[in-house]
C-alpha positions as a printed NumPy array, in Angstrom:
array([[144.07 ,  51.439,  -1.905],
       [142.272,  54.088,  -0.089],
       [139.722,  56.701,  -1.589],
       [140.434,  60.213,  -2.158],
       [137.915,  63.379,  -0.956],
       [138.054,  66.657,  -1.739],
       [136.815,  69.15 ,   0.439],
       [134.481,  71.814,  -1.498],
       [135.583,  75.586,  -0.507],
       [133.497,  77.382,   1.969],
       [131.523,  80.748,   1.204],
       [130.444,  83.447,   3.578],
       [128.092,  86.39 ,   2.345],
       [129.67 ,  90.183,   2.452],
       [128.669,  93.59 ,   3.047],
       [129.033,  94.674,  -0.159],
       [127.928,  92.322,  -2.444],
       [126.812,  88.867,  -2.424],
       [129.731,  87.136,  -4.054],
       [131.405,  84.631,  -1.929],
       [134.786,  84.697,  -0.455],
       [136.626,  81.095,  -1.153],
       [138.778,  79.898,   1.08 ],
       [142.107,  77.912,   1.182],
       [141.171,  74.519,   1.843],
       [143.819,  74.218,   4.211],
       [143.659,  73.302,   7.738],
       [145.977,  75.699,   9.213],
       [143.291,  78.948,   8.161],
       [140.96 ,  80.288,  10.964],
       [137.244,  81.244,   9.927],
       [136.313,  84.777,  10.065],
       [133.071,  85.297,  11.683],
       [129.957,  86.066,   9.247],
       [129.296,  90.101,   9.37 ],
       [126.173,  91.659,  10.688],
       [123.497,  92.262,   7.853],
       [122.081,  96.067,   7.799],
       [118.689,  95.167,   8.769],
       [119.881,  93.529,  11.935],
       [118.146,  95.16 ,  15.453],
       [120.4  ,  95.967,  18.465],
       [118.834,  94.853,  21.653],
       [117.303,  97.008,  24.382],
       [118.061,  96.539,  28.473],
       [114.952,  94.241,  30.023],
       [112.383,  95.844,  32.337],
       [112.408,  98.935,  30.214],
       [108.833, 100.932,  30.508],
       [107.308, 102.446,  27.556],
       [105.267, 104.733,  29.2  ],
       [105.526, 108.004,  28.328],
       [108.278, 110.528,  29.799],
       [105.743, 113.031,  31.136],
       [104.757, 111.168,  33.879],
       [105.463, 112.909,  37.271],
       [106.638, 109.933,  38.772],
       [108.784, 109.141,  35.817],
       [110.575, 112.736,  35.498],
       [110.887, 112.905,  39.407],
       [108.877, 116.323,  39.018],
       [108.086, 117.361,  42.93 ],
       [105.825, 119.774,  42.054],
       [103.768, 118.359,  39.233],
       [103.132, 115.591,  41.687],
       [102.019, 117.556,  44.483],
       [ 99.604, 119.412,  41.767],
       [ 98.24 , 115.688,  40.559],
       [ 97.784, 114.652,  44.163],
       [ 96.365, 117.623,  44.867],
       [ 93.788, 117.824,  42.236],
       [ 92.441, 114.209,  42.505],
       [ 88.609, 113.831,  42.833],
       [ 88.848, 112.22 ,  46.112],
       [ 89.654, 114.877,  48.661],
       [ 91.127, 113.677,  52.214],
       [ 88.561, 113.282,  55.146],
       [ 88.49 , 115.832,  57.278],
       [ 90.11 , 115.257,  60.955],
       [ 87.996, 115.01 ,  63.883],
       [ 87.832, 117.942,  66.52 ],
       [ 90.359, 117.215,  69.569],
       [ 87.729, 118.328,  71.588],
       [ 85.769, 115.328,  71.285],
       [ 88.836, 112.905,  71.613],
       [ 90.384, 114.382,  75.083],
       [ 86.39 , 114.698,  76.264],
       [ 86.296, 110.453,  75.645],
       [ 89.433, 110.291,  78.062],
       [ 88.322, 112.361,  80.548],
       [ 85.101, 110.435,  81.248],
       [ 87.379, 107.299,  81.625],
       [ 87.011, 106.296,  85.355],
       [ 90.231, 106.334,  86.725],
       [ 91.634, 102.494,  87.397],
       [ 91.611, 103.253,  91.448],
       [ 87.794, 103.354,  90.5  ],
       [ 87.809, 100.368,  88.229],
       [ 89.288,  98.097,  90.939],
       [ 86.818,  99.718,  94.04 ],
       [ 89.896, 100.987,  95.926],
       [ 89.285, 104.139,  97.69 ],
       [ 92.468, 105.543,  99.763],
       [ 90.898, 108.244, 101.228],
       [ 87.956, 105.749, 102.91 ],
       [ 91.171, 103.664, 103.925],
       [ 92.858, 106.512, 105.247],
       [ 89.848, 107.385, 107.561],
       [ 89.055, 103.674, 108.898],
       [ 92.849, 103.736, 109.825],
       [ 92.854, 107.019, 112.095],
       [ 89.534, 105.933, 113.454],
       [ 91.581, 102.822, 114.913],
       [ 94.494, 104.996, 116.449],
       [ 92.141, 105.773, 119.295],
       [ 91.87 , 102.798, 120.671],
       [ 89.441, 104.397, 123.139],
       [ 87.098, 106.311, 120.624],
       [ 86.69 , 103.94 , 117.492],
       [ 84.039, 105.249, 114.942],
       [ 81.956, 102.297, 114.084],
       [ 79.683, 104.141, 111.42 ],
       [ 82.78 , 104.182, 108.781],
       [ 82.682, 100.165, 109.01 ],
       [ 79.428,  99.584, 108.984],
       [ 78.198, 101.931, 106.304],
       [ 80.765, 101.358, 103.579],
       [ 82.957,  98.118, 104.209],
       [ 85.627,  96.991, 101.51 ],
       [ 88.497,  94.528, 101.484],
       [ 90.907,  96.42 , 100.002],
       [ 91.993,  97.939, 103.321],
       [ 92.099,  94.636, 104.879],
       [ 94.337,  93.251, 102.023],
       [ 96.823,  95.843, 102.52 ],
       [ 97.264,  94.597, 105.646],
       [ 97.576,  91.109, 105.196],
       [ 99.876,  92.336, 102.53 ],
       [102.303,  94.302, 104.851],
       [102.058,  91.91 , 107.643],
       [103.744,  89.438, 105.225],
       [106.027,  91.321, 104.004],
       [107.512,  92.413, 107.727],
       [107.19 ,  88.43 , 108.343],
       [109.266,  87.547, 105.753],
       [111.873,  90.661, 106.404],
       [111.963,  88.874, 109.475],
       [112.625,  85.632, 107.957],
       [109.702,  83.834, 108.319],
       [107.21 ,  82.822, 104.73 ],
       [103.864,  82.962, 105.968],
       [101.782,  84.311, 103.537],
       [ 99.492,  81.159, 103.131],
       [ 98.937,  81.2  , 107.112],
       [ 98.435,  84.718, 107.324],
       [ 95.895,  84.164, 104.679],
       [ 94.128,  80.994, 105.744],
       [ 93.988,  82.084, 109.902],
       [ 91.996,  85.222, 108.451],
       [ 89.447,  83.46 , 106.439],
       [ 88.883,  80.711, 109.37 ],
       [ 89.044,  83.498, 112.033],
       [ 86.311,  85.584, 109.875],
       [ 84.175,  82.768, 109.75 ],
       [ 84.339,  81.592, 113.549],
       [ 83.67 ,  85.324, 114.45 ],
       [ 80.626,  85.525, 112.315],
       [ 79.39 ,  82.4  , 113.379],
       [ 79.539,  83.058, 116.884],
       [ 77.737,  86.528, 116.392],
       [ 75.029,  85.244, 114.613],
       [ 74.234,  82.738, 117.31 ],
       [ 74.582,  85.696, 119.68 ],
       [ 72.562,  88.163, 117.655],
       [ 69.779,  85.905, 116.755],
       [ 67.218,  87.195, 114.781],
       [ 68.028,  91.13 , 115.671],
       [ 71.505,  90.456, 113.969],
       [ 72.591,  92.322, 110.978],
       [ 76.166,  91.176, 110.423],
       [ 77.333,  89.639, 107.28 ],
       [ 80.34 ,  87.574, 106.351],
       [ 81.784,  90.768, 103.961],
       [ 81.91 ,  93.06 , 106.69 ],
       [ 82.732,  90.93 , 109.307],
       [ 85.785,  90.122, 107.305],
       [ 86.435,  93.843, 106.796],
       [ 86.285,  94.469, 110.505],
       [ 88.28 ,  91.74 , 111.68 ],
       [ 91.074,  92.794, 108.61 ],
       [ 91.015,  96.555, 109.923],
       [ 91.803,  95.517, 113.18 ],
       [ 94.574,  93.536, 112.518],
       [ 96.499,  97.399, 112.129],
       [ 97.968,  97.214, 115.697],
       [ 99.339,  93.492, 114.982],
       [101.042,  94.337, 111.811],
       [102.571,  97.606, 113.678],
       [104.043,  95.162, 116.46 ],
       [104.965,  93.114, 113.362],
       [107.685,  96.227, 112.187],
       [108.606,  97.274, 115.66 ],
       [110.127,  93.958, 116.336],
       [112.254,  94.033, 113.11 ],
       [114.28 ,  96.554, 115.851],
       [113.654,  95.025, 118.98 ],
       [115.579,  91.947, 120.689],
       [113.775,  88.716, 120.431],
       [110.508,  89.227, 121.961],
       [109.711,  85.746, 122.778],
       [112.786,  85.212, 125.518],
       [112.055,  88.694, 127.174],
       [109.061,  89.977, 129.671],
       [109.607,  93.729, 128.141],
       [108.738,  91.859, 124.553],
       [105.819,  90.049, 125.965],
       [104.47 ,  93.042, 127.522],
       [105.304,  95.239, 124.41 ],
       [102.938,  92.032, 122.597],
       [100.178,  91.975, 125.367],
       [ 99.952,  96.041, 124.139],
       [ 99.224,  95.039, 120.59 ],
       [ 97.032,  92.316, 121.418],
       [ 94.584,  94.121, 123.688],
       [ 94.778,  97.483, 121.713],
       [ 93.1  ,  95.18 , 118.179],
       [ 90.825,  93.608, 120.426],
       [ 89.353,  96.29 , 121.689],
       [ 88.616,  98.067, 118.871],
       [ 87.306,  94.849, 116.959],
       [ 85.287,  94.232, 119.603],
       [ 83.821,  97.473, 119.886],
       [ 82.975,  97.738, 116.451],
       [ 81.463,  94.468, 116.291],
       [ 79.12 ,  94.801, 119.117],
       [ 78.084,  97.931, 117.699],
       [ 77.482,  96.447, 114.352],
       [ 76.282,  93.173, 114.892],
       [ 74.192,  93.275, 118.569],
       [ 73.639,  97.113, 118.29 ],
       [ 74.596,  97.53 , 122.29 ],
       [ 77.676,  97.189, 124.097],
       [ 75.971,  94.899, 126.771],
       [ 77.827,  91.181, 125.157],
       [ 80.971,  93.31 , 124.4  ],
       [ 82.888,  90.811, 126.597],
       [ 81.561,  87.893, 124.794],
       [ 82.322,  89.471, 121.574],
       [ 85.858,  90.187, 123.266],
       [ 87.049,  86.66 , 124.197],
       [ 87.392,  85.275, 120.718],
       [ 88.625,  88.527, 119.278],
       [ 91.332,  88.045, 121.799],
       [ 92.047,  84.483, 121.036],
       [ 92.611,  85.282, 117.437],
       [ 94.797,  88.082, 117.553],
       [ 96.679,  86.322, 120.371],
       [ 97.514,  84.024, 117.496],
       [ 98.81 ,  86.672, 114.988],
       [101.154,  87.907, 117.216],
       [102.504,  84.658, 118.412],
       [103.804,  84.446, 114.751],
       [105.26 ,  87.71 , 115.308],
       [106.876,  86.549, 118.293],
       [108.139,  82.97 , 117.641]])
C-alpha cells in the first residue's frame, strides 16, 4: 500500500510585515512573485560618465570652449611669411630647363637651314643639343606612319649608324687638325634631316612619288637641299675650310638619299 506525503505550505515575505502568507496546497494556484524590498537599487543606463556637468564639452557650451581653447598655455605657432614661400617657387628652374631643351636655340638652327645657300655654322658648332634632332626623328615618324608605314626603329637605327660613318670618315679626313666629336656630329646630321621630314608631309598630298618623274624630281629637291647644308656645316666644323666640301658631300648624299627612299617607297 503506497505512502502518503504532505506537502508543507509555502511562505513569501511582505511589505508590511514579516508574517508569511500560506498558501492552498493545491495545484491549480499560481505563485505570486516575491515584492521588491525598500532598500533595493534601480539600475542606471551603461556608459554613463560621472564627470561633472560643467564641462564645456559636456554642456555643448560654444563659447566657454572657445574661451578654454583660447586660454591654453600653448599658443599656436605663428605662420610663415608668403613672401618666403612664393620666393622658393620662383627660383625653381622651369622643367624646359631641367630637361636642357631650349626652343628658342631650336628655333634659330631651323631658320638658319631655310637658306639653303647661307647656312650659319657658328649656331652648330658653339652650342649643339639633341633635342632639336629628336624632334625631328620624332615628326618624321609620325608623317611615316600617317602614311602607313612603322618605322620608328629604322628611322632611329639609320641615324645612329649614319652619325657614326660620318664621323668616322671626318676624322680620317681631318686628321690631327680635326675638332669634330660624335655629339655634334650627331646634332648636325639630325638638323639636317629638316628638308627630308618636310618632303616626308608634302607627300601625304602628293600622288605616289615613286611611279612619277615630277615625284622623283620633287625628292632629288629634298635630297640635295639637306646635303648641302650638312655638308657645309660640317666642313666648316670639322676641316675648318670648304676645300674637301665635296668629299664631305658624297656620303651626306648617300645617307639622305636613303631617308627619302623611305619616304618614297
Amino acid at each position: 500500500m503506497p505512502k502518503e506525503f504532505t506537502i508543507p505550505p509555502v511562505s513569501f515575505p511582505t511589505t508590511s510585515s514579516a508574517s508569511t502568507t500560506t498558501l492552498p496546497t493545491t495545484m491549480h494556484s499560481t505563485p505570486t512573485p516575491p515584492p521588491l524590498h525598500n532598500n533595493h537599487r534601480v539600475p542606471t543606463a551603461p556608459f554613463q560618465p560621472s564627470f561633472p556637468s560643467s564641462l564645456p564639452f559636456m554642456s555643448f557650451d560654444i563659447s566657454s570652449a572657445a574661451t578654454a581653447t583660447s586660454s591654453s598655455a600653448f599658443p599656436p605657432p605663428p605662420l610663415p611669411p608668403s613672401s618666403s614661400s612664393s620666393s622658393l617657387f620662383l627660383d625653381e628652374p622651369s622643367l624646359l630647363e631641367e630637361l636642357e631643351i631650349n626652343p628658342t636655340l631650336i628655333w634659330r638652327k631651323t631658320r638658319s637651314l631655310l637658306n639653303p645657300f647661307r647656312p650659319d655654322p657658328s649656331l652648330h658648332s658653339s652650342d649643339p643639343d639633341l633635342s632639336g634632332p629628336f624632334l625631328y626623328y620624332l615628326s618624321f615618324s609620325l608623317f611615316q606612319l600617317l602614311a602607313g608605314k612603322v618605322q620608328f626603329g629604322i628611322i632611329l637605327g639609320w641615324i645612329a649608324i649614319s652619325s657614326v660613318f660620318l664621323y668616322s670618315v671626318l676624322n680620317f679626313l681631318a686628321g690631327r687638325h680635326g675638332s669634330l666629336d660624335l655629339y655634334r656630329c650627331v646634332s648636325v646630321v639630325g638638323y639636317c634631316l629638316m628638308p627630308v621630314v618636310l618632303f616626308s608631309a608634302a607627300a601625304l598630298f602628293l600622288p605616289p612619288i615613286g611611279s612619277s618623274v615630277v615625284g622623283l624630281v620633287v625628292a632629288a629637291v629634298f635630297v640635295v637641299w639637306a646635303t648641302r647644308v650638312c655638308s657645309r656645316l660640317l666642313a666648316e666644323d670639322s676641316l675648318g675650310c670648304s676645300e674637301h666640301r665635296g668629299l664631305i658631300a658624297f656620303p651626306c648624299l648617300l645617307i639622305y638619299t636613303l631617308f627619302s627612299m623611305l619616304v618614297m617607297f
